[in-house]
Short mmCIF file of C-alpha atoms and ligand atoms in Angstrom, two decimals:
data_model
loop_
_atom_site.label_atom_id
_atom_site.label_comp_id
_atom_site.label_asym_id
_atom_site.label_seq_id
_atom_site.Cartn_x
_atom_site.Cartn_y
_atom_site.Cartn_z
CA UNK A 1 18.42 15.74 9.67
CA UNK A 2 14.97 13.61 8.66
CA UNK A 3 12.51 15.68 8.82
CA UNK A 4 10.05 12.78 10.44
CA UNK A 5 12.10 9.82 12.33
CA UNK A 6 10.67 6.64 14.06
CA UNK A 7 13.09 4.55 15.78
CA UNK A 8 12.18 1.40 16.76
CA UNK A 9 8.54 2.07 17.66
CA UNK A 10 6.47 -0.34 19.19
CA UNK A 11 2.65 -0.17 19.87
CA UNK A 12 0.85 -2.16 22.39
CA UNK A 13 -3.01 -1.92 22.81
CA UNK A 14 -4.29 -3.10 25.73
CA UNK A 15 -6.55 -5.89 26.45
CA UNK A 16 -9.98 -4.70 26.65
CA UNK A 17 -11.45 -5.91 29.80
CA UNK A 18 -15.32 -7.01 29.41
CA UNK A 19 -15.84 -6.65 33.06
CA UNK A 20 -15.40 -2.53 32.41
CA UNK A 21 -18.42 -2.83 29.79
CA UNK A 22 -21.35 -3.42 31.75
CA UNK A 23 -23.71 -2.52 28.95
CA UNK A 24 -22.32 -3.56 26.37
CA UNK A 25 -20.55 -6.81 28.06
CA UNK A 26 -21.42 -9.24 25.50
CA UNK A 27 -19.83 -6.97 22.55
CA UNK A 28 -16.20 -6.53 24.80
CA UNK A 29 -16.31 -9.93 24.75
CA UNK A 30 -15.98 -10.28 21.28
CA UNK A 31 -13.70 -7.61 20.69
CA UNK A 32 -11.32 -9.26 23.89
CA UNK A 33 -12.04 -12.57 21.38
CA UNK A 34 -10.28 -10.65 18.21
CA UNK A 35 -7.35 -9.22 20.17
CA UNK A 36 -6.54 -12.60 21.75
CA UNK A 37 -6.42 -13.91 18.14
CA UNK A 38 -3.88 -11.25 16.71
CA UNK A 39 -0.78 -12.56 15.45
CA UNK A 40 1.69 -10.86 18.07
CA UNK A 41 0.61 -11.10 21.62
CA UNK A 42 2.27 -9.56 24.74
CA UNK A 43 1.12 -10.16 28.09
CA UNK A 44 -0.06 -6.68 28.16
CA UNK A 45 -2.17 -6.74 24.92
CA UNK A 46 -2.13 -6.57 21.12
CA UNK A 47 1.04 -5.93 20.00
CA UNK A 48 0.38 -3.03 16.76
CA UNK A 49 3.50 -1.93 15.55
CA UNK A 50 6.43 -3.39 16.31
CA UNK A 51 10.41 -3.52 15.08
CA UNK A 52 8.96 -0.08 13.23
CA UNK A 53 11.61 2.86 11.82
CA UNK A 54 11.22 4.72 9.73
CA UNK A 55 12.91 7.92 7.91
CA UNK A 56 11.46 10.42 6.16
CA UNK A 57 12.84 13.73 4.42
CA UNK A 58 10.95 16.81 3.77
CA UNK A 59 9.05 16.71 0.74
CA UNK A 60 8.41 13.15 0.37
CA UNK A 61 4.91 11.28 -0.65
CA UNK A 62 5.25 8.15 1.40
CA UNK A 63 2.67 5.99 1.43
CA UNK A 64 1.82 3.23 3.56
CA UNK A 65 0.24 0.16 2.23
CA UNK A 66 -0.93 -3.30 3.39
CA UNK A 67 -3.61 -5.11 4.66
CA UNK A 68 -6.54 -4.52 6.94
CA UNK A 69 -5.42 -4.70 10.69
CA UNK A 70 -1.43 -4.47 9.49
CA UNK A 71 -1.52 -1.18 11.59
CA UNK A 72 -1.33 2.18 8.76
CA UNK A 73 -3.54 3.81 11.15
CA UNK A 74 -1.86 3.09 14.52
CA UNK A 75 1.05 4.57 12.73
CA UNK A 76 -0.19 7.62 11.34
CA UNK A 77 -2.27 8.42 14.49
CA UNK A 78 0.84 8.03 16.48
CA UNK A 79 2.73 10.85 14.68
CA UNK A 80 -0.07 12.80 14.52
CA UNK A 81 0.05 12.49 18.85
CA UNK A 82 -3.38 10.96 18.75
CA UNK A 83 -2.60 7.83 20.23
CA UNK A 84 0.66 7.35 22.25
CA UNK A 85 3.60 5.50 21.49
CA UNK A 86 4.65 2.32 23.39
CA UNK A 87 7.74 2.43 23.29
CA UNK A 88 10.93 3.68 21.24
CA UNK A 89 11.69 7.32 19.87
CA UNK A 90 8.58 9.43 17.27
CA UNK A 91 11.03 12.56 16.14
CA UNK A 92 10.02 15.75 14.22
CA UNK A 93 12.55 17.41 13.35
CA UNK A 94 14.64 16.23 15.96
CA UNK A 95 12.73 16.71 18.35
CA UNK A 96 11.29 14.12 20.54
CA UNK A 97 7.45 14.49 20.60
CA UNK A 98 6.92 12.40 23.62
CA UNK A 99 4.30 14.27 25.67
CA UNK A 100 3.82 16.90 22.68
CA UNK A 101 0.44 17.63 21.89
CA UNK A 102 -1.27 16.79 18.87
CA UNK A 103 -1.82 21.17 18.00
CA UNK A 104 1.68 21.18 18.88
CA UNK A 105 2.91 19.00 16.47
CA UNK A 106 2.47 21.15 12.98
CA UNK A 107 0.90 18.40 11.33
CA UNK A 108 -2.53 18.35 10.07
CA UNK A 109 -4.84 14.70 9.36
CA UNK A 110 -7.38 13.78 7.28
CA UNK A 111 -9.69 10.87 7.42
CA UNK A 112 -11.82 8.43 5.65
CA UNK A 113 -15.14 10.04 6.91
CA UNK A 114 -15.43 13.85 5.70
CA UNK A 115 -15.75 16.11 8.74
CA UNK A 116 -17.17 19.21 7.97
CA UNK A 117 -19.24 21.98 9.44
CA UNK A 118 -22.52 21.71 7.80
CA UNK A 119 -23.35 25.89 8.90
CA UNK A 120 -20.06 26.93 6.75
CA UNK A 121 -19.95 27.23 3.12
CA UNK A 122 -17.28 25.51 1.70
CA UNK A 123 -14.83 28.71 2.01
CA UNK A 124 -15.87 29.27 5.24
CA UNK A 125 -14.71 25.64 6.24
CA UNK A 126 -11.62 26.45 4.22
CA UNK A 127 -10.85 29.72 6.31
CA UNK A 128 -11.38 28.33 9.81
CA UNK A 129 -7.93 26.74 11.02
CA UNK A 130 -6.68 31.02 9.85
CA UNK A 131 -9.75 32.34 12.21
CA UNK A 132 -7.32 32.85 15.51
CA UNK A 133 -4.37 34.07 13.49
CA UNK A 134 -6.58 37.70 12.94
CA UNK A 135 -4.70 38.09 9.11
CA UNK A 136 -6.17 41.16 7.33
CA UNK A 137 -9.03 40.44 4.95
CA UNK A 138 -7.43 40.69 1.97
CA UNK A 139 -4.59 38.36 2.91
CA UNK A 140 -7.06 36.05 4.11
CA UNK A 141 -9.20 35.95 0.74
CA UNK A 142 -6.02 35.14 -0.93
CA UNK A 143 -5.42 31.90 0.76
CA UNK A 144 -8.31 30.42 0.99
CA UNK A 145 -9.06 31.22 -3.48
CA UNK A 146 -5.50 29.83 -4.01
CA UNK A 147 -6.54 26.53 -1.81
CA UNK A 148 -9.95 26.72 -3.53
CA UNK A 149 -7.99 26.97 -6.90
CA UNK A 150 -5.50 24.00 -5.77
CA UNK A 151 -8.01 21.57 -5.01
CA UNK A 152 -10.77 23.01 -8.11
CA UNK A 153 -13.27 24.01 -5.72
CA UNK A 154 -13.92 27.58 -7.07
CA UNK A 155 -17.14 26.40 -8.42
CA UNK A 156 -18.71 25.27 -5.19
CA UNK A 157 -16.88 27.82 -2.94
CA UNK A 158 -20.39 28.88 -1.65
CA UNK A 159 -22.53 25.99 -1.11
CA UNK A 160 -22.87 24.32 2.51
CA UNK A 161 -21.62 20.26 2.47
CA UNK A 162 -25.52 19.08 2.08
CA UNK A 163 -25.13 20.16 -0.91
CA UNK A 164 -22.14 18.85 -2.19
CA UNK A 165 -20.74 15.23 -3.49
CA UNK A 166 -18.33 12.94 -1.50
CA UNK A 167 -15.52 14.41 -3.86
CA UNK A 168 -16.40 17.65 -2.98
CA UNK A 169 -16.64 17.29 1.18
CA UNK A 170 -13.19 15.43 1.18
CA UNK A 171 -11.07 18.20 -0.85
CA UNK A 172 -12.96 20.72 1.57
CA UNK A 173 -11.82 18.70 4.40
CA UNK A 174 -8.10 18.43 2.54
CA UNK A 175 -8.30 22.46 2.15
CA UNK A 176 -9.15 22.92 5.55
CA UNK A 177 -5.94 20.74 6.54
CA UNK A 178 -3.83 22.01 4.20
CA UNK A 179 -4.28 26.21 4.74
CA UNK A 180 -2.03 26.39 7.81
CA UNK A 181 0.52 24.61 5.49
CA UNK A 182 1.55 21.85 8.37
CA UNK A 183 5.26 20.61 8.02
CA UNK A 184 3.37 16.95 7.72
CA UNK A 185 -0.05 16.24 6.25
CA UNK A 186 -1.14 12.76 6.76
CA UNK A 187 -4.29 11.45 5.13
CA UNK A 188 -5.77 7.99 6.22
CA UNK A 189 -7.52 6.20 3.55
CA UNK A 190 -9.05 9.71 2.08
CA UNK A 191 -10.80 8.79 -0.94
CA UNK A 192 -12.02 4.88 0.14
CA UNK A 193 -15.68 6.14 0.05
CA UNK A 194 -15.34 7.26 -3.39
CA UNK A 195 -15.73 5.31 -6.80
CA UNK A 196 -13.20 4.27 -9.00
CA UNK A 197 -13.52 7.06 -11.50
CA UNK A 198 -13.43 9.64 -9.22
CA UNK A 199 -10.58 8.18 -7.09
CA UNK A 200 -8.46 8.22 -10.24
CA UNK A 201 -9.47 12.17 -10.77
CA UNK A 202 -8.41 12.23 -7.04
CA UNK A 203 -5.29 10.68 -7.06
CA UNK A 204 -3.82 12.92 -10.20
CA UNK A 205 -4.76 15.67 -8.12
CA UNK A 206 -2.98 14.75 -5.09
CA UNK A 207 0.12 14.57 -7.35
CA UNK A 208 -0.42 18.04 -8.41
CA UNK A 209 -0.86 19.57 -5.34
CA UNK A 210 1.81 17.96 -3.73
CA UNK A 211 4.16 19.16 -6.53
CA UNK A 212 2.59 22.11 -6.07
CA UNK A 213 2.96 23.03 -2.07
CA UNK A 214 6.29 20.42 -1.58
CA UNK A 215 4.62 19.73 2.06
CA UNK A 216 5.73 16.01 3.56
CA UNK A 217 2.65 13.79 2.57
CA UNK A 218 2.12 10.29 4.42
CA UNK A 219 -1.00 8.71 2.93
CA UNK A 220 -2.74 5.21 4.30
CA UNK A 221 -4.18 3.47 1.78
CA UNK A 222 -5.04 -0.53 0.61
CA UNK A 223 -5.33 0.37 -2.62
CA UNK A 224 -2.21 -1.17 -4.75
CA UNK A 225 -2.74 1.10 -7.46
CA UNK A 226 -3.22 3.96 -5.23
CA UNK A 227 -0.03 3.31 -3.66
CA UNK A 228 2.02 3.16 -6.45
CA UNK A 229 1.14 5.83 -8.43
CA UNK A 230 1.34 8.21 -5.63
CA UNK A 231 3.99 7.32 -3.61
CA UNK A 232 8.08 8.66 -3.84
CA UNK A 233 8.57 6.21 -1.04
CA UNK A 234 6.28 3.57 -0.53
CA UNK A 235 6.34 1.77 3.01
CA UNK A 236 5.14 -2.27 2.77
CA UNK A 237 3.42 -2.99 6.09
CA UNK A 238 2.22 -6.47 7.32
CA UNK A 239 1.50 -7.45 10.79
CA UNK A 240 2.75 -3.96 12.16
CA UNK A 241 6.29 -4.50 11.11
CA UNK A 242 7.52 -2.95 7.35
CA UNK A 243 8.01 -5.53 4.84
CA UNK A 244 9.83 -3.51 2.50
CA UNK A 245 10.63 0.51 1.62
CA UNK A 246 11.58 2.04 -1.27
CA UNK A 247 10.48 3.57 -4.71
CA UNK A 248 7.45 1.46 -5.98
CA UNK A 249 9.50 0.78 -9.44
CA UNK A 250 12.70 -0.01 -6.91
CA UNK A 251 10.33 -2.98 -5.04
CA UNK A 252 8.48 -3.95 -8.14
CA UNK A 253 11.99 -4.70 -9.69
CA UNK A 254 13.56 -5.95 -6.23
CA UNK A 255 11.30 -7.40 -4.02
CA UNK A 256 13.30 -8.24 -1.03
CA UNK A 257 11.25 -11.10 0.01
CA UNK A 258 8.33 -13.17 -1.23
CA UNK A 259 5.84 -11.09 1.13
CA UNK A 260 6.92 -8.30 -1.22
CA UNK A 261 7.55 -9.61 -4.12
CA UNK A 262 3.47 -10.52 -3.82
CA UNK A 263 2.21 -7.53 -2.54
CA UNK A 264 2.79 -5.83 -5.39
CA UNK A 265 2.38 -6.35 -9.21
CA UNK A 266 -1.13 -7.34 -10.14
CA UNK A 267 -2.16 -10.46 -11.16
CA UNK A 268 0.47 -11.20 -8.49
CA UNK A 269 3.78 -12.81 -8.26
CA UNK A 270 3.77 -17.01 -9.23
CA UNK A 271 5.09 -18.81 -6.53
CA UNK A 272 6.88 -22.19 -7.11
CA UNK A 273 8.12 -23.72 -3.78
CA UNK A 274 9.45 -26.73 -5.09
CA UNK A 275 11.66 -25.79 -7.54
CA UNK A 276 15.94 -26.63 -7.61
CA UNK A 277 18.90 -24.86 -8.71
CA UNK A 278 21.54 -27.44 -10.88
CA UNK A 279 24.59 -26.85 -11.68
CA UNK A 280 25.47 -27.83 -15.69
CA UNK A 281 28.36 -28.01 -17.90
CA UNK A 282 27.86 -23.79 -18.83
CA UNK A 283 26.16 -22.77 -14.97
CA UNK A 284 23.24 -23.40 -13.55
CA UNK A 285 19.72 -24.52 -14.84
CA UNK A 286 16.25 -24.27 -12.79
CA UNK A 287 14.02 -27.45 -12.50
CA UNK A 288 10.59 -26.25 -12.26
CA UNK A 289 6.89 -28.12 -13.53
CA UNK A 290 9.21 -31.09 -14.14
CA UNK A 291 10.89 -29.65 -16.69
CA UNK A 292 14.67 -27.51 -17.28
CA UNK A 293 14.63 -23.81 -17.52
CA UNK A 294 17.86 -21.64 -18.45
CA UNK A 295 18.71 -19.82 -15.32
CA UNK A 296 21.04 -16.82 -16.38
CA UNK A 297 21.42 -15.85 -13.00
CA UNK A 298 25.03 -16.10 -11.40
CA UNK A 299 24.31 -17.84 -8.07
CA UNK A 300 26.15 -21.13 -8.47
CA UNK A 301 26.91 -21.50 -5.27
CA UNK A 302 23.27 -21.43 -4.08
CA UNK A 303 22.56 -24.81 -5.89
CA UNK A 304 19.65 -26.65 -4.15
CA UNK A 305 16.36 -26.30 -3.62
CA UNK A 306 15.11 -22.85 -4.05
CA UNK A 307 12.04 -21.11 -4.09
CA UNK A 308 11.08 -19.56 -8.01
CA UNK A 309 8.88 -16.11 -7.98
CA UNK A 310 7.41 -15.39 -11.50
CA UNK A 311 5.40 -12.91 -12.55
CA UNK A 312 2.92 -13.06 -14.55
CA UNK A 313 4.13 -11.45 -17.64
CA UNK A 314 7.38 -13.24 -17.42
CA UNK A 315 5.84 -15.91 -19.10
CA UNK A 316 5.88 -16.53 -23.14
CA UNK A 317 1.89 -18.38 -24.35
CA UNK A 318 2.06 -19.67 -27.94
CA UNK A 319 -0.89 -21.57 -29.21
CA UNK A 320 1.01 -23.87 -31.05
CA UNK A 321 4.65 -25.30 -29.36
CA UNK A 322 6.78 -25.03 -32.61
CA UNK A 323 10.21 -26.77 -32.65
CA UNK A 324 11.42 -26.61 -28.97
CA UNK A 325 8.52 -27.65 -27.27
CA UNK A 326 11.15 -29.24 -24.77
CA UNK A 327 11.18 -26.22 -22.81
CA UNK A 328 7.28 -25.12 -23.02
CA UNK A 329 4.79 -26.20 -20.86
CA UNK A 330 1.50 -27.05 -22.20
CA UNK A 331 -1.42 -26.00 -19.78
CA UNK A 332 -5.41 -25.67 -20.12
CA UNK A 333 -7.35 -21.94 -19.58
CA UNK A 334 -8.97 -22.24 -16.21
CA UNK A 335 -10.06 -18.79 -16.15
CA UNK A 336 -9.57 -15.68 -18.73
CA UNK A 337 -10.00 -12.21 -17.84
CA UNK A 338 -9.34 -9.26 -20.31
CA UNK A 339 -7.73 -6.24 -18.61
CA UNK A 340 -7.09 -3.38 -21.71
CA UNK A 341 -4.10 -3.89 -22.78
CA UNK A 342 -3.69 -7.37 -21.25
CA UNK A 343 -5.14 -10.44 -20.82
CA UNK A 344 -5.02 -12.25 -17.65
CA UNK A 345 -5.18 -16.00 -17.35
CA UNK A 346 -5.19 -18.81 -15.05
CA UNK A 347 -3.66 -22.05 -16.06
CA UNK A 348 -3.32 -25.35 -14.85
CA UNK A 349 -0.43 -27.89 -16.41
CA UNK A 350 -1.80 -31.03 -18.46
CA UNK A 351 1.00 -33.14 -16.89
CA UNK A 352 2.14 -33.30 -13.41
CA UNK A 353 1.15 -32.22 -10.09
CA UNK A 354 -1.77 -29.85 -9.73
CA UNK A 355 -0.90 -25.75 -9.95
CA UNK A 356 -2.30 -22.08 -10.64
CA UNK A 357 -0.31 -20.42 -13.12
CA UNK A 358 -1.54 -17.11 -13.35
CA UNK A 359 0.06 -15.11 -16.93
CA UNK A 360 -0.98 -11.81 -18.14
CA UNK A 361 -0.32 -11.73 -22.24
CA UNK A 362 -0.66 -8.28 -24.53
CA UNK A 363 -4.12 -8.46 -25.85
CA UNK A 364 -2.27 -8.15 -29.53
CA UNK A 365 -0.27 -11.34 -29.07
CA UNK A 366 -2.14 -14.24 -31.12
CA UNK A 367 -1.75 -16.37 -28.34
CA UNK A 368 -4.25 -14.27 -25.92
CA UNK A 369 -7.14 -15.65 -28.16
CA UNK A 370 -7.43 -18.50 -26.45
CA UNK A 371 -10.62 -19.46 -24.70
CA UNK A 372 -11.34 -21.27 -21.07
CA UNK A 373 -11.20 -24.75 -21.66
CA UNK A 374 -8.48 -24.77 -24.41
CA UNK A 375 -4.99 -25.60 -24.43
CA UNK A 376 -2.01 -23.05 -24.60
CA UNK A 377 2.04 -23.88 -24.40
CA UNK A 378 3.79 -21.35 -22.19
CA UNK A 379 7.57 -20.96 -21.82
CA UNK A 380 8.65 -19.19 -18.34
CA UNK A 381 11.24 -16.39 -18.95
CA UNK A 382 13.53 -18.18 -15.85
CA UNK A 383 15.90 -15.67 -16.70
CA UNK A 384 14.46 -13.06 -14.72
CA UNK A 385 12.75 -14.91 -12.27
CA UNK A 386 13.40 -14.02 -8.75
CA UNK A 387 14.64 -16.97 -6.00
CA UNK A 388 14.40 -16.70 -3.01
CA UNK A 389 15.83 -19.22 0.12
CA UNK A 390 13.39 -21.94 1.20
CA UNK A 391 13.62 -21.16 4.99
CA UNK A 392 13.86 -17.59 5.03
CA UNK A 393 11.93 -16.68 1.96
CA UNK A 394 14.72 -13.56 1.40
CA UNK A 395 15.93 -13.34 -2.14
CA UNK A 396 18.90 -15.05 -3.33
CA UNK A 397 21.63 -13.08 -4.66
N1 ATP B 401 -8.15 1.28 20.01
C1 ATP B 401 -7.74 0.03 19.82
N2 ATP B 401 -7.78 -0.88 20.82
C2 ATP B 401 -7.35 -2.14 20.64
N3 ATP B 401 -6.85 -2.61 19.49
C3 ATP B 401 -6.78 -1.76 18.44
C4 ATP B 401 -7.24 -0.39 18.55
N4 ATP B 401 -7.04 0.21 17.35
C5 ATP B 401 -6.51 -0.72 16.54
N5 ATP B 401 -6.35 -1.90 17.18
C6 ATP B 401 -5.76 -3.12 16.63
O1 ATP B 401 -4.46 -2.83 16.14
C7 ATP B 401 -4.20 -3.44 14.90
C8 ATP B 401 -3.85 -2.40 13.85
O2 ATP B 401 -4.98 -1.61 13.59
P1 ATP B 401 -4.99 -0.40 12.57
O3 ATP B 401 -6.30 0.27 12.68
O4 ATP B 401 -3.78 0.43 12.77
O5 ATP B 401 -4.86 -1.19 11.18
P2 ATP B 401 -5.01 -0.63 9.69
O6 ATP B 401 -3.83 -1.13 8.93
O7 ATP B 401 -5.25 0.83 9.70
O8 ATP B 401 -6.31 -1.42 9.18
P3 ATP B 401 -7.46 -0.92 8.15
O9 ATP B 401 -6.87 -1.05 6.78
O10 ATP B 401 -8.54 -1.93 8.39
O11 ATP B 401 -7.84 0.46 8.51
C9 ATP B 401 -5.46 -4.23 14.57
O12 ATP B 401 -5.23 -5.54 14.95
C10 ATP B 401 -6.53 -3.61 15.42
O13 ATP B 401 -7.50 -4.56 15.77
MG1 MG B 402 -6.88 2.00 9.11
#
């Protein structure tokens, strides 16, 4: 049995009514404004979540990513009991937690803004979800140094949160969640106030201690990197509804649909929406940019007009075109970014109709030399491009 189940959840917030905000009439307005723009609508209100299941085993790091407004919090706030579910079935362990209170529920949250108690010392904040349980001292001590251990707080186990950095507060306030050792521990965007550096330090250590404890994680984040370094399942969400599911390498690899396929990968995915599938004398070849690409690909039968998904580093750049410039494409550097080990570009084609081509080249290959304003030949690897139908943007094959 899953350990967490959602079946067919659906999340309706109602309309705010301005009439109900007498003092602060002008601002329910507005807000009643926002809602009535969402893109799902019921006659009752802003539809959330919708068409949402979801399975997850114990032991799992799922994370949920997408954009702002695609609902991550609605979700996590409903199995954490905070908000109620609309309709369809929220199970732990089997058990349907309709009417179950949020202490009931053996899961413990943690949010964006660090919620401490600035009186306790950082141990002290550590040690208060134990302070009904009346464990003997010893047994106590030894809990809260292993969580201070876990999460490197040691250090700082004395000082107050005045005193101590936004890295600091939020593993205090992850400590605090995690000492009662719920069955779930869901974290909503945890690290978001953070900088980059420190995030990174963050995230390796979130991998640690979940290795470490083996407690169900569900973490909110919009952070693509974020998600995909952290996640054993990772959970694609736009407009309340989940895009795709899987291992990050799984939907990096197969992206079931173009929302997907652009989601993730960064520079993202090339999308050509006019391309064709033709049959020749050995299979099938791809007209794209006006030109023929090999398409390896066995799809025959789906000859027509597809839509081509490229990434960017499934394109060759050469500086000169060499013998078989027939099947390069020669473009000019709109924009160059170096990235490490790669170099981003934008390109735009010489000939035909006006496009983006973004390409991302190892900084070692000659060819990622070249400078805005000058002219580069690419060849697109076709062979491993995805296509996807033209109506329902699913993959082909
Ligand atoms: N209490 C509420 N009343 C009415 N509408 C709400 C409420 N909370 C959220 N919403 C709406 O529900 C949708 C989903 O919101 P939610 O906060 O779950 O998104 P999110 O993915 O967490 O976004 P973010 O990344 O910005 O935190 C949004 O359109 C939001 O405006
Ligand atoms: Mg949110």
């Amino acid at each position: 049995m899953p350990q967490l189940e959602l079946r067919n959840i659906v999340k309706i917030y109602p309309f705010i009514n301005p009439k109900k905000y007498f003092f602060n009439r002008k601002k329910a307005e507005k807000v009643l404004e926002e809602q009535r723009r969402m893109p799902y609508l019921s006659n009752e209100g802003v539809i959330a979540v919708q068409q949402y299941s979801l399975t997850v085993e114990e032991g799992e790091f799922v994370v949920l990513y997408g954009p702002s407004g695609c609902g991550k919090s609605t979700v996590l706030r409903m199995i954490a009991g905070l908000t109620d579910v609309t309709d369809g079935e929220l199970l732990i362990d089997g058990e349907d937690m309709e009417g179950v209170l949020p202490e009931e529920r053996d899961v413990a949250m943690v949010f964006q803004e660090y919620s401490l108690y600035p009186h306790f010392t950082v141990a002290q904040n550590i040690a208060f979800p134990l302070r009904n349980l009346h464990l003997p001292r010893e047994e106590l001590d030894r809990k809260v140094e292993l969580m201070l251990r876990l999460l490197e707080l040691t250090g700082v186990k004395d000082e107050k949160p005045a005193t101590l950095s936004g890295g600091e507060m939020q593993r205090t306030a992850i400590g605090r969640a995690l000492i009662r050792r719920p069955k779930i521990f869901l974290m909503d965007e945890p690290f978001s106030n953070l900088d980059t550096p420190l995030r990174r330090k963050l995230r390796v250590l979130m991998k640690k201690i979940h290795q470490e404890i083996g407690t169900t994680f569900i973490y909110v984040t919009h952070d693509m990197y974020e998600a995909m370094s952290l996640a054993t399942k990772l959970v694609l969400m736009k407009d309340g509804m989940i895009v795709q599911e899987g291992s990050p390498g799984d939907i990096y690899s197969h992206p079931e649909n173009i929302t997907s396929g652009t989601m993730i990968g960064a520079p993202a995915m090339n999308i050509f929406r006019d391309a064709v599938l033709l049959r020749d004398e050995d299979g099938c070849v791809l007209r794209v940019l006006g030109k023929e690409f090999p398409c390896r690909k066995k799809i025959e039968k789906k000859c027509g007009p597809v839509i081509l998904g490229l990434r960017p580093v499934h394109f060759e750049m050469f500086r000169e075109p060499g013998a078989d410039s027939g099947e390069m494409i020669l473009c000019t550097v709109l924009r160059r970014e170096d990235a490490g080990t790669e170099v981003h570009f934008v390109l735009e084609p010489v000939e035909g109709e006006s496009c983006e081509i973004r390409t991302a080249i190892r900084s070692e290959d000659p060819a990622a030399g070249v400078h805005e304003g000058q002219e580069v030949w690419i060849r697109p690897r076709t062979e491993e491009a995805f296509l996807f139908d033209t109506e329902t943007e699913m993959r082909l094959q």
